[in-house]
Tab-separated table of C-alpha atoms in Angstrom:
chain	number	residue	atom	x	y	z
A	1	UNK	CA	-63.800	-48.347	-18.904
A	2	UNK	CA	-63.448	-48.918	-22.616
A	3	UNK	CA	-60.639	-47.009	-24.198
A	4	UNK	CA	-62.050	-47.181	-27.701
A	5	UNK	CA	-65.802	-47.047	-28.301
A	6	UNK	CA	-67.492	-47.758	-31.602
A	7	UNK	CA	-71.215	-47.331	-31.044
A	8	UNK	CA	-72.420	-48.524	-34.470
A	9	UNK	CA	-72.397	-52.338	-34.684
A	10	UNK	CA	-73.674	-52.128	-38.268
A	11	UNK	CA	-74.061	-49.476	-40.938
A	12	UNK	CA	-75.583	-49.448	-44.414
A	13	UNK	CA	-74.716	-47.025	-47.202
A	14	UNK	CA	-75.768	-46.708	-50.813
A	15	UNK	CA	-73.037	-47.153	-53.393
A	16	UNK	CA	-71.334	-43.853	-54.341
A	17	UNK	CA	-72.528	-42.093	-51.190
A	18	UNK	CA	-70.343	-41.008	-48.266
A	19	UNK	CA	-70.490	-42.681	-44.860
A	20	UNK	CA	-69.128	-41.778	-41.426
A	21	UNK	CA	-68.073	-44.442	-38.919
A	22	UNK	CA	-67.901	-43.201	-35.343
A	23	UNK	CA	-65.066	-43.688	-32.882
A	24	UNK	CA	-64.515	-42.129	-29.467
A	25	UNK	CA	-61.525	-42.776	-27.263
A	26	UNK	CA	-60.408	-42.281	-23.701
A	27	UNK	CA	-56.868	-41.475	-22.664
A	28	UNK	CA	-55.065	-39.200	-20.243
A	29	UNK	CA	-51.905	-39.206	-22.345
A	30	UNK	CA	-51.014	-36.139	-24.400
A	31	UNK	CA	-49.200	-38.126	-27.080
A	32	UNK	CA	-51.140	-40.906	-28.769
A	33	UNK	CA	-52.035	-42.213	-32.191
A	34	UNK	CA	-55.335	-43.245	-33.721
A	35	UNK	CA	-55.699	-45.807	-36.485
A	36	UNK	CA	-58.424	-47.255	-38.642
A	37	UNK	CA	-58.233	-50.779	-40.036
A	38	UNK	CA	-60.479	-52.628	-42.474
A	39	UNK	CA	-61.167	-56.344	-42.067
A	40	UNK	CA	-62.846	-58.067	-45.037
A	41	UNK	CA	-64.590	-61.379	-44.565
A	42	UNK	CA	-61.308	-63.165	-45.376
A	43	UNK	CA	-59.960	-61.973	-42.021
A	44	UNK	CA	-56.832	-59.995	-42.789
A	45	UNK	CA	-56.459	-56.536	-41.233
A	46	UNK	CA	-55.758	-53.731	-43.692
A	47	UNK	CA	-54.334	-50.427	-42.452
A	48	UNK	CA	-56.316	-47.442	-43.750
A	49	UNK	CA	-55.326	-44.221	-42.030
A	50	UNK	CA	-53.429	-42.736	-39.083
A	51	UNK	CA	-53.864	-39.562	-37.022
A	52	UNK	CA	-51.344	-38.372	-34.446
A	53	UNK	CA	-52.585	-36.483	-31.416
A	54	UNK	CA	-50.451	-33.466	-32.283
A	55	UNK	CA	-51.577	-33.317	-35.902
A	56	UNK	CA	-53.676	-30.197	-36.369
A	57	UNK	CA	-54.947	-31.213	-39.774
A	58	UNK	CA	-57.253	-34.141	-40.387
A	59	UNK	CA	-55.545	-37.097	-42.037
A	60	UNK	CA	-56.601	-38.088	-45.548
A	61	UNK	CA	-55.703	-41.127	-47.648
A	62	UNK	CA	-57.515	-41.293	-50.956
A	63	UNK	CA	-61.230	-41.825	-50.277
A	64	UNK	CA	-60.603	-42.096	-46.532
A	65	UNK	CA	-60.435	-39.144	-44.193
A	66	UNK	CA	-60.331	-38.945	-40.434
A	67	UNK	CA	-62.483	-36.331	-38.715
A	68	UNK	CA	-60.354	-35.676	-35.622
A	69	UNK	CA	-61.983	-33.671	-32.846
A	70	UNK	CA	-59.496	-33.706	-29.998
A	71	UNK	CA	-61.606	-31.867	-27.421
A	72	UNK	CA	-64.431	-34.348	-27.954
A	73	UNK	CA	-61.983	-37.274	-28.130
A	74	UNK	CA	-63.476	-38.489	-31.353
A	75	UNK	CA	-61.793	-39.842	-34.484
A	76	UNK	CA	-64.504	-40.643	-37.008
A	77	UNK	CA	-63.668	-42.289	-40.325
A	78	UNK	CA	-65.279	-40.807	-43.417
A	79	UNK	CA	-65.403	-42.898	-46.589
A	80	UNK	CA	-66.354	-40.909	-49.643
A	81	UNK	CA	-67.932	-42.369	-52.796
A	82	UNK	CA	-68.559	-45.808	-51.263
A	83	UNK	CA	-67.825	-48.863	-53.381
A	84	UNK	CA	-69.156	-52.408	-53.078
A	85	UNK	CA	-65.659	-53.521	-52.098
A	86	UNK	CA	-65.819	-51.295	-49.038
A	87	UNK	CA	-68.192	-53.777	-47.372
A	88	UNK	CA	-66.205	-55.044	-44.395
A	89	UNK	CA	-65.656	-54.697	-40.676
A	90	UNK	CA	-63.935	-51.467	-39.658
A	91	UNK	CA	-61.923	-51.093	-36.482
A	92	UNK	CA	-60.720	-47.980	-34.721
A	93	UNK	CA	-57.561	-48.418	-32.635
A	94	UNK	CA	-55.395	-46.318	-30.354
A	95	UNK	CA	-51.655	-46.571	-29.786
A	96	UNK	CA	-50.422	-46.443	-26.210
A	97	UNK	CA	-47.241	-44.495	-25.548
A	98	UNK	CA	-44.454	-47.042	-25.301
A	99	UNK	CA	-40.701	-47.014	-25.245
A	100	UNK	CA	-38.751	-49.109	-27.710
A	101	UNK	CA	-40.023	-50.303	-31.043
A	102	UNK	CA	-43.279	-51.898	-29.907
A	103	UNK	CA	-46.471	-49.911	-29.976
A	104	UNK	CA	-49.430	-51.581	-28.330
A	105	UNK	CA	-52.761	-51.028	-30.033
A	106	UNK	CA	-56.123	-51.070	-28.279
A	107	UNK	CA	-59.009	-51.886	-30.616
A	108	UNK	CA	-62.687	-51.000	-30.572
A	109	UNK	CA	-65.395	-53.596	-31.140
A	110	UNK	CA	-65.809	-52.654	-34.780
A	111	UNK	CA	-68.514	-51.514	-37.206
A	112	UNK	CA	-69.803	-53.808	-39.946
A	113	UNK	CA	-70.304	-51.683	-43.060
A	114	UNK	CA	-72.498	-52.929	-45.887
A	115	UNK	CA	-72.523	-51.054	-49.183
A	116	UNK	CA	-75.768	-51.495	-51.110
A	117	UNK	CA	-75.842	-51.514	-54.941
B	1	UNK	CA	-42.524	-60.377	-51.740
B	2	UNK	CA	-42.251	-59.240	-48.110
B	3	UNK	CA	-44.984	-60.104	-45.686
B	4	UNK	CA	-46.247	-62.084	-42.718
B	5	UNK	CA	-47.259	-65.695	-43.023
B	6	UNK	CA	-49.354	-67.666	-40.590
B	7	UNK	CA	-49.981	-71.339	-40.934
B	8	UNK	CA	-52.214	-73.183	-41.067
B	9	UNK	CA	-55.280	-71.084	-41.968
B	10	UNK	CA	-57.593	-73.492	-40.134
B	11	UNK	CA	-56.571	-75.667	-37.189
B	12	UNK	CA	-58.560	-78.200	-35.229
B	13	UNK	CA	-57.465	-79.704	-31.915
B	14	UNK	CA	-58.937	-81.819	-29.195
B	15	UNK	CA	-59.576	-80.292	-25.808
B	16	UNK	CA	-56.610	-80.655	-23.472
B	17	UNK	CA	-53.951	-80.600	-26.191
B	18	UNK	CA	-51.379	-77.872	-26.564
B	19	UNK	CA	-51.132	-76.364	-30.033
B	20	UNK	CA	-48.545	-74.042	-31.576
B	21	UNK	CA	-49.451	-71.400	-34.161
B	22	UNK	CA	-46.661	-70.214	-36.407
B	23	UNK	CA	-45.913	-66.643	-37.472
B	24	UNK	CA	-43.060	-65.719	-39.789
B	25	UNK	CA	-42.176	-62.310	-41.215
B	26	UNK	CA	-39.545	-61.282	-43.752
B	27	UNK	CA	-40.084	-57.556	-43.335
B	28	UNK	CA	-37.103	-57.149	-41.011
B	29	UNK	CA	-39.370	-55.671	-38.343
B	30	UNK	CA	-38.167	-55.669	-34.754
B	31	UNK	CA	-41.543	-55.786	-33.033
B	32	UNK	CA	-44.094	-58.599	-33.315
B	33	UNK	CA	-47.490	-59.164	-31.741
B	34	UNK	CA	-50.179	-61.791	-31.193
B	35	UNK	CA	-53.862	-60.854	-31.047
B	36	UNK	CA	-56.996	-62.862	-30.408
B	37	UNK	CA	-60.328	-62.031	-32.034
B	38	UNK	CA	-63.652	-63.505	-30.947
B	39	UNK	CA	-66.771	-63.303	-33.147
B	40	UNK	CA	-68.159	-59.774	-33.412
B	41	UNK	CA	-65.393	-58.322	-31.296
B	42	UNK	CA	-62.214	-56.365	-31.711
B	43	UNK	CA	-58.664	-57.628	-31.326
B	44	UNK	CA	-57.143	-58.213	-27.897
B	45	UNK	CA	-53.395	-58.335	-27.343
B	46	UNK	CA	-51.986	-61.638	-26.056
B	47	UNK	CA	-48.204	-61.115	-26.177
B	48	UNK	CA	-45.771	-58.803	-27.886
B	49	UNK	CA	-42.043	-58.778	-28.472
B	50	UNK	CA	-39.838	-55.767	-29.119
B	51	UNK	CA	-36.632	-57.656	-29.872
B	52	UNK	CA	-35.241	-61.187	-30.053
B	53	UNK	CA	-35.300	-63.094	-26.751
B	54	UNK	CA	-37.634	-60.558	-25.170
B	55	UNK	CA	-41.419	-60.592	-24.897
B	56	UNK	CA	-44.088	-59.060	-22.708
B	57	UNK	CA	-47.583	-60.122	-21.663
B	58	UNK	CA	-50.516	-58.316	-23.185
B	59	UNK	CA	-54.043	-58.016	-21.830
B	60	UNK	CA	-55.015	-61.703	-22.080
B	61	UNK	CA	-51.788	-63.724	-21.720
B	62	UNK	CA	-53.135	-66.421	-19.372
B	63	UNK	CA	-53.053	-69.846	-20.981
B	64	UNK	CA	-50.668	-68.777	-23.751
B	65	UNK	CA	-46.894	-68.846	-24.183
B	66	UNK	CA	-44.521	-67.451	-26.819
B	67	UNK	CA	-40.868	-67.510	-27.808
B	68	UNK	CA	-38.733	-65.176	-29.894
B	69	UNK	CA	-35.528	-66.992	-30.763
B	70	UNK	CA	-35.236	-65.412	-34.205
B	71	UNK	CA	-36.208	-61.986	-35.481
B	72	UNK	CA	-38.361	-63.526	-38.201
B	73	UNK	CA	-40.360	-65.905	-36.026
B	74	UNK	CA	-42.802	-65.467	-33.127
B	75	UNK	CA	-44.711	-68.720	-32.472
B	76	UNK	CA	-47.674	-68.802	-30.098
B	77	UNK	CA	-48.550	-71.879	-28.025
B	78	UNK	CA	-52.114	-72.247	-26.840
B	79	UNK	CA	-51.896	-74.441	-23.770
B	80	UNK	CA	-54.509	-76.643	-22.148
B	81	UNK	CA	-54.780	-73.976	-19.431
B	82	UNK	CA	-56.552	-71.631	-21.865
B	83	UNK	CA	-60.205	-72.165	-21.017
B	84	UNK	CA	-61.770	-70.912	-24.272
B	85	UNK	CA	-59.141	-71.313	-26.980
B	86	UNK	CA	-61.493	-71.365	-29.975
B	87	UNK	CA	-60.901	-68.033	-31.735
B	88	UNK	CA	-59.262	-66.280	-34.667
B	89	UNK	CA	-55.575	-65.527	-34.012
B	90	UNK	CA	-53.738	-62.726	-35.777
B	91	UNK	CA	-50.008	-62.089	-35.788
B	92	UNK	CA	-48.563	-58.681	-36.596
B	93	UNK	CA	-45.239	-56.913	-36.898
B	94	UNK	CA	-44.523	-53.211	-36.862
B	95	UNK	CA	-42.142	-50.519	-38.007
B	96	UNK	CA	-41.925	-46.783	-37.499
B	97	UNK	CA	-42.790	-44.875	-40.658
B	98	UNK	CA	-42.153	-41.285	-41.709
B	99	UNK	CA	-45.493	-39.961	-42.868
B	100	UNK	CA	-46.332	-36.606	-44.346
B	101	UNK	CA	-46.926	-35.272	-40.849
B	102	UNK	CA	-44.271	-37.023	-38.824
B	103	UNK	CA	-43.384	-40.468	-37.509
B	104	UNK	CA	-45.973	-43.115	-36.814
B	105	UNK	CA	-45.888	-46.828	-36.087
B	106	UNK	CA	-47.684	-49.070	-38.571
B	107	UNK	CA	-48.635	-52.641	-37.777
B	108	UNK	CA	-48.806	-55.189	-40.572
B	109	UNK	CA	-51.007	-58.217	-40.034
B	110	UNK	CA	-50.809	-61.798	-41.208
B	111	UNK	CA	-53.820	-63.615	-42.702
B	112	UNK	CA	-54.733	-65.227	-39.370
B	113	UNK	CA	-55.298	-68.746	-38.072
B	114	UNK	CA	-58.759	-69.895	-37.091
B	115	UNK	CA	-58.390	-72.341	-34.198
B	116	UNK	CA	-61.234	-74.641	-33.234
B	117	UNK	CA	-60.954	-76.828	-30.165
B	118	UNK	CA	-63.322	-79.759	-30.198
């Protein structure tokens, strides 16, 4: 079974509007972390936001916020006031509990966001 | 400037040849990772290393090998045993960070190498 599910292969949003990118996850662990990354067409992965499983408040980083609903196992990314530069592939990822300094990430299949002028 | 470098950006090889992708970081991170990305898909973990001279297989290690002789370097060899080697390869390193709501582990990615096997 997939651990991270992103059900929207592609999304369109008008410039300056808000958009929500969906992510659901599956884990039996109590301690885990959820991440969102942005991948522009150039290929590099850019870290956007992190939410820990014990965090009671939703994470926010500038125009990005994470709508964390633990009971539903969802971690949707909300981008407010979309900009043309937000057009990219967006990946949701989950950290597996791990000893030592390595933290394995499991990625979803991604959502291609296109911001329209 | 600190960061992760991968070279070359584009690499072409003939079928049956081994090829080594380089990954260097000057961030002083202990952990390093190799991911593979196929078109329209997410990243899948090939190998990871927590410290020098130690590495572990990820989800899709077959046909790949790595070494970690120095903290800064984590090269990946794509062997002839890898049946579908054409893909985009991303290297990453990670460090634990103290955020506003506690510790979390952040992975930093290199620019990637696009390997095409002809």
